[in-house]
Amino acid sequence: QVQLVESGGGSVQSGGSLRLSCAVSGYTNTNYCMGWFRQAPGKEREGVATLYTPTTTTSYADSVKGRFAISKDNAKNTLYLQMNNLKPEDTAMYYCAAPMGYVSASFCRLLRTRDSTYWGQGTQVTVSS
């Protein structure tokens, strides 16, 4: 049973930092592509960042580039999203996700909501001005 569990969300002031974690269980090293998505109230879910493990290739949405960093600790089976210089517009529910099976680096880089099979329950991030 594959399970993704996010944690690390919370409330911070503008300019603050948070580190989100996504614990993966049920399988190991079977999916080399993982990503972070977010969804604000009344908005569609959007991609934030992706990581293709074999080449440590990362991708970021323009809105977070330079402020967020995605990484993975293989020993702990945990995906991370380091978020710095947070802004009120970053307020959203954040989800980690992964497609089922093998995908290419290019596919992973452009990962969409519809491409992801496994999802966590989300962790709330609230940034106040």
JSON list of C-alpha atoms in Angstrom, two decimals, residues 11-88:
[
{"chain": "A", "resi": 11, "resn": "SER", "atom": "CA", "xyz": [1.63, 29.79, 9.65]},
{"chain": "A", "resi": 12, "resn": "VAL", "atom": "CA", "xyz": [4.50, 32.20, 9.08]},
{"chain": "A", "resi": 13, "resn": "GLN", "atom": "CA", "xyz": [4.98, 35.87, 8.35]},
{"chain": "A", "resi": 14, "resn": "SER", "atom": "CA", "xyz": [6.02, 37.17, 4.97]},
{"chain": "A", "resi": 15, "resn": "GLY", "atom": "CA", "xyz": [9.72, 36.57, 4.43]},
{"chain": "A", "resi": 16, "resn": "GLY", "atom": "CA", "xyz": [9.80, 33.53, 6.66]},
{"chain": "A", "resi": 17, "resn": "SER", "atom": "CA", "xyz": [10.75, 29.96, 5.83]},
{"chain": "A", "resi": 18, "resn": "LEU", "atom": "CA", "xyz": [9.24, 26.50, 6.09]},
{"chain": "A", "resi": 19, "resn": "ARG", "atom": "CA", "xyz": [10.45, 23.03, 5.19]},
{"chain": "A", "resi": 20, "resn": "LEU", "atom": "CA", "xyz": [7.82, 20.59, 4.03]},
{"chain": "A", "resi": 21, "resn": "SER", "atom": "CA", "xyz": [8.35, 16.85, 4.24]},
{"chain": "A", "resi": 22, "resn": "CYS", "atom": "CA", "xyz": [6.69, 13.98, 2.40]},
{"chain": "A", "resi": 23, "resn": "ALA", "atom": "CA", "xyz": [7.23, 10.55, 3.90]},
{"chain": "A", "resi": 24, "resn": "VAL", "atom": "CA", "xyz": [6.92, 7.72, 1.40]},
{"chain": "A", "resi": 25, "resn": "SER", "atom": "CA", "xyz": [5.97, 4.18, 2.41]},
{"chain": "A", "resi": 26, "resn": "GLY", "atom": "CA", "xyz": [4.79, 1.03, 0.67]},
{"chain": "A", "resi": 27, "resn": "TYR", "atom": "CA", "xyz": [7.56, 0.98, -1.91]},
{"chain": "A", "resi": 28, "resn": "THR", "atom": "CA", "xyz": [11.10, 2.17, -2.42]},
{"chain": "A", "resi": 29, "resn": "ASN", "atom": "CA", "xyz": [13.04, 3.21, -5.51]},
{"chain": "A", "resi": 30, "resn": "THR", "atom": "CA", "xyz": [10.19, 2.25, -7.80]},
{"chain": "A", "resi": 31, "resn": "ASN", "atom": "CA", "xyz": [9.34, 5.76, -8.93]},
{"chain": "A", "resi": 32, "resn": "TYR", "atom": "CA", "xyz": [12.10, 8.20, -9.75]},
{"chain": "A", "resi": 33, "resn": "CYS", "atom": "CA", "xyz": [9.82, 11.18, -10.31]},
{"chain": "A", "resi": 34, "resn": "MET", "atom": "CA", "xyz": [8.14, 13.14, -7.55]},
{"chain": "A", "resi": 35, "resn": "GLY", "atom": "CA", "xyz": [6.65, 16.58, -7.29]},
{"chain": "A", "resi": 36, "resn": "TRP", "atom": "CA", "xyz": [5.02, 19.18, -5.10]},
{"chain": "A", "resi": 37, "resn": "PHE", "atom": "CA", "xyz": [1.72, 20.80, -5.98]},
{"chain": "A", "resi": 38, "resn": "ARG", "atom": "CA", "xyz": [-0.38, 23.41, -4.25]},
{"chain": "A", "resi": 39, "resn": "GLN", "atom": "CA", "xyz": [-3.96, 24.56, -4.29]},
{"chain": "A", "resi": 40, "resn": "ALA", "atom": "CA", "xyz": [-5.40, 27.77, -2.90]},
{"chain": "A", "resi": 41, "resn": "PRO", "atom": "CA", "xyz": [-9.13, 28.18, -2.17]},
{"chain": "A", "resi": 42, "resn": "GLY", "atom": "CA", "xyz": [-11.08, 28.67, -5.38]},
{"chain": "A", "resi": 43, "resn": "LYS", "atom": "CA", "xyz": [-8.03, 27.93, -7.52]},
{"chain": "A", "resi": 44, "resn": "GLU", "atom": "CA", "xyz": [-6.93, 24.94, -9.56]},
{"chain": "A", "resi": 45, "resn": "ARG", "atom": "CA", "xyz": [-4.13, 22.75, -8.31]},
{"chain": "A", "resi": 46, "resn": "GLU", "atom": "CA", "xyz": [-0.81, 23.83, -9.78]},
{"chain": "A", "resi": 47, "resn": "GLY", "atom": "CA", "xyz": [2.64, 22.33, -9.99]},
{"chain": "A", "resi": 48, "resn": "VAL", "atom": "CA", "xyz": [5.32, 23.84, -7.78]},
{"chain": "A", "resi": 49, "resn": "ALA", "atom": "CA", "xyz": [8.43, 21.71, -8.23]},
{"chain": "A", "resi": 50, "resn": "THR", "atom": "CA", "xyz": [9.58, 18.31, -9.49]},
{"chain": "A", "resi": 51, "resn": "LEU", "atom": "CA", "xyz": [12.58, 16.09, -8.91]},
{"chain": "A", "resi": 52, "resn": "TYR", "atom": "CA", "xyz": [13.90, 13.38, -11.20]},
{"chain": "A", "resi": 53, "resn": "THR", "atom": "CA", "xyz": [16.14, 11.34, -8.95]},
{"chain": "A", "resi": 54, "resn": "PRO", "atom": "CA", "xyz": [18.42, 9.49, -11.45]},
{"chain": "A", "resi": 55, "resn": "THR", "atom": "CA", "xyz": [19.96, 12.76, -12.60]},
{"chain": "A", "resi": 56, "resn": "THR", "atom": "CA", "xyz": [18.82, 14.96, -9.70]},
{"chain": "A", "resi": 57, "resn": "THR", "atom": "CA", "xyz": [17.08, 17.11, -12.27]},
{"chain": "A", "resi": 58, "resn": "THR", "atom": "CA", "xyz": [14.72, 19.68, -10.79]},
{"chain": "A", "resi": 59, "resn": "SER", "atom": "CA", "xyz": [12.11, 22.01, -12.18]},
{"chain": "A", "resi": 60, "resn": "TYR", "atom": "CA", "xyz": [10.23, 24.91, -10.61]},
{"chain": "A", "resi": 61, "resn": "ALA", "atom": "CA", "xyz": [7.25, 27.06, -11.35]},
{"chain": "A", "resi": 62, "resn": "ASP", "atom": "CA", "xyz": [8.30, 30.58, -12.29]},
{"chain": "A", "resi": 63, "resn": "SER", "atom": "CA", "xyz": [6.51, 31.94, -9.24]},
{"chain": "A", "resi": 64, "resn": "VAL", "atom": "CA", "xyz": [8.76, 30.03, -6.81]},
{"chain": "A", "resi": 65, "resn": "LYS", "atom": "CA", "xyz": [12.03, 29.77, -8.71]},
{"chain": "A", "resi": 66, "resn": "GLY", "atom": "CA", "xyz": [14.90, 31.06, -6.62]},
{"chain": "A", "resi": 67, "resn": "ARG", "atom": "CA", "xyz": [12.94, 30.78, -3.39]},
{"chain": "A", "resi": 68, "resn": "PHE", "atom": "CA", "xyz": [12.00, 27.09, -3.17]},
{"chain": "A", "resi": 69, "resn": "ALA", "atom": "CA", "xyz": [14.21, 24.01, -3.37]},
{"chain": "A", "resi": 70, "resn": "ILE", "atom": "CA", "xyz": [13.10, 20.41, -3.80]},
{"chain": "A", "resi": 71, "resn": "SER", "atom": "CA", "xyz": [15.24, 17.55, -2.53]},
{"chain": "A", "resi": 72, "resn": "LYS", "atom": "CA", "xyz": [15.04, 13.93, -1.41]},
{"chain": "A", "resi": 73, "resn": "ASP", "atom": "CA", "xyz": [16.63, 11.83, 1.30]},
{"chain": "A", "resi": 74, "resn": "ASN", "atom": "CA", "xyz": [16.65, 8.32, -0.12]},
{"chain": "A", "resi": 75, "resn": "ALA", "atom": "CA", "xyz": [17.76, 6.75, 3.16]},
{"chain": "A", "resi": 76, "resn": "LYS", "atom": "CA", "xyz": [14.71, 8.18, 4.91]},
{"chain": "A", "resi": 77, "resn": "ASN", "atom": "CA", "xyz": [12.37, 7.78, 1.94]},
{"chain": "A", "resi": 78, "resn": "THR", "atom": "CA", "xyz": [11.41, 11.41, 2.33]},
{"chain": "A", "resi": 79, "resn": "LEU", "atom": "CA", "xyz": [10.86, 14.21, -0.15]},
{"chain": "A", "resi": 80, "resn": "TYR", "atom": "CA", "xyz": [11.40, 17.80, 0.96]},
{"chain": "A", "resi": 81, "resn": "LEU", "atom": "CA", "xyz": [10.43, 21.27, -0.16]},
{"chain": "A", "resi": 82, "resn": "GLN", "atom": "CA", "xyz": [12.47, 24.06, 1.38]},
{"chain": "A", "resi": 83, "resn": "MET", "atom": "CA", "xyz": [10.54, 27.31, 1.08]},
{"chain": "A", "resi": 84, "resn": "ASN", "atom": "CA", "xyz": [12.34, 30.59, 1.73]},
{"chain": "A", "resi": 85, "resn": "ASN", "atom": "CA", "xyz": [11.23, 34.20, 1.51]},
{"chain": "A", "resi": 86, "resn": "LEU", "atom": "CA", "xyz": [7.62, 33.16, 1.65]},
{"chain": "A", "resi": 87, "resn": "LYS", "atom": "CA", "xyz": [4.97, 35.51, 0.33]},
{"chain": "A", "resi": 88, "resn": "PRO", "atom": "CA", "xyz": [1.23, 35.77, 1.07]}
]
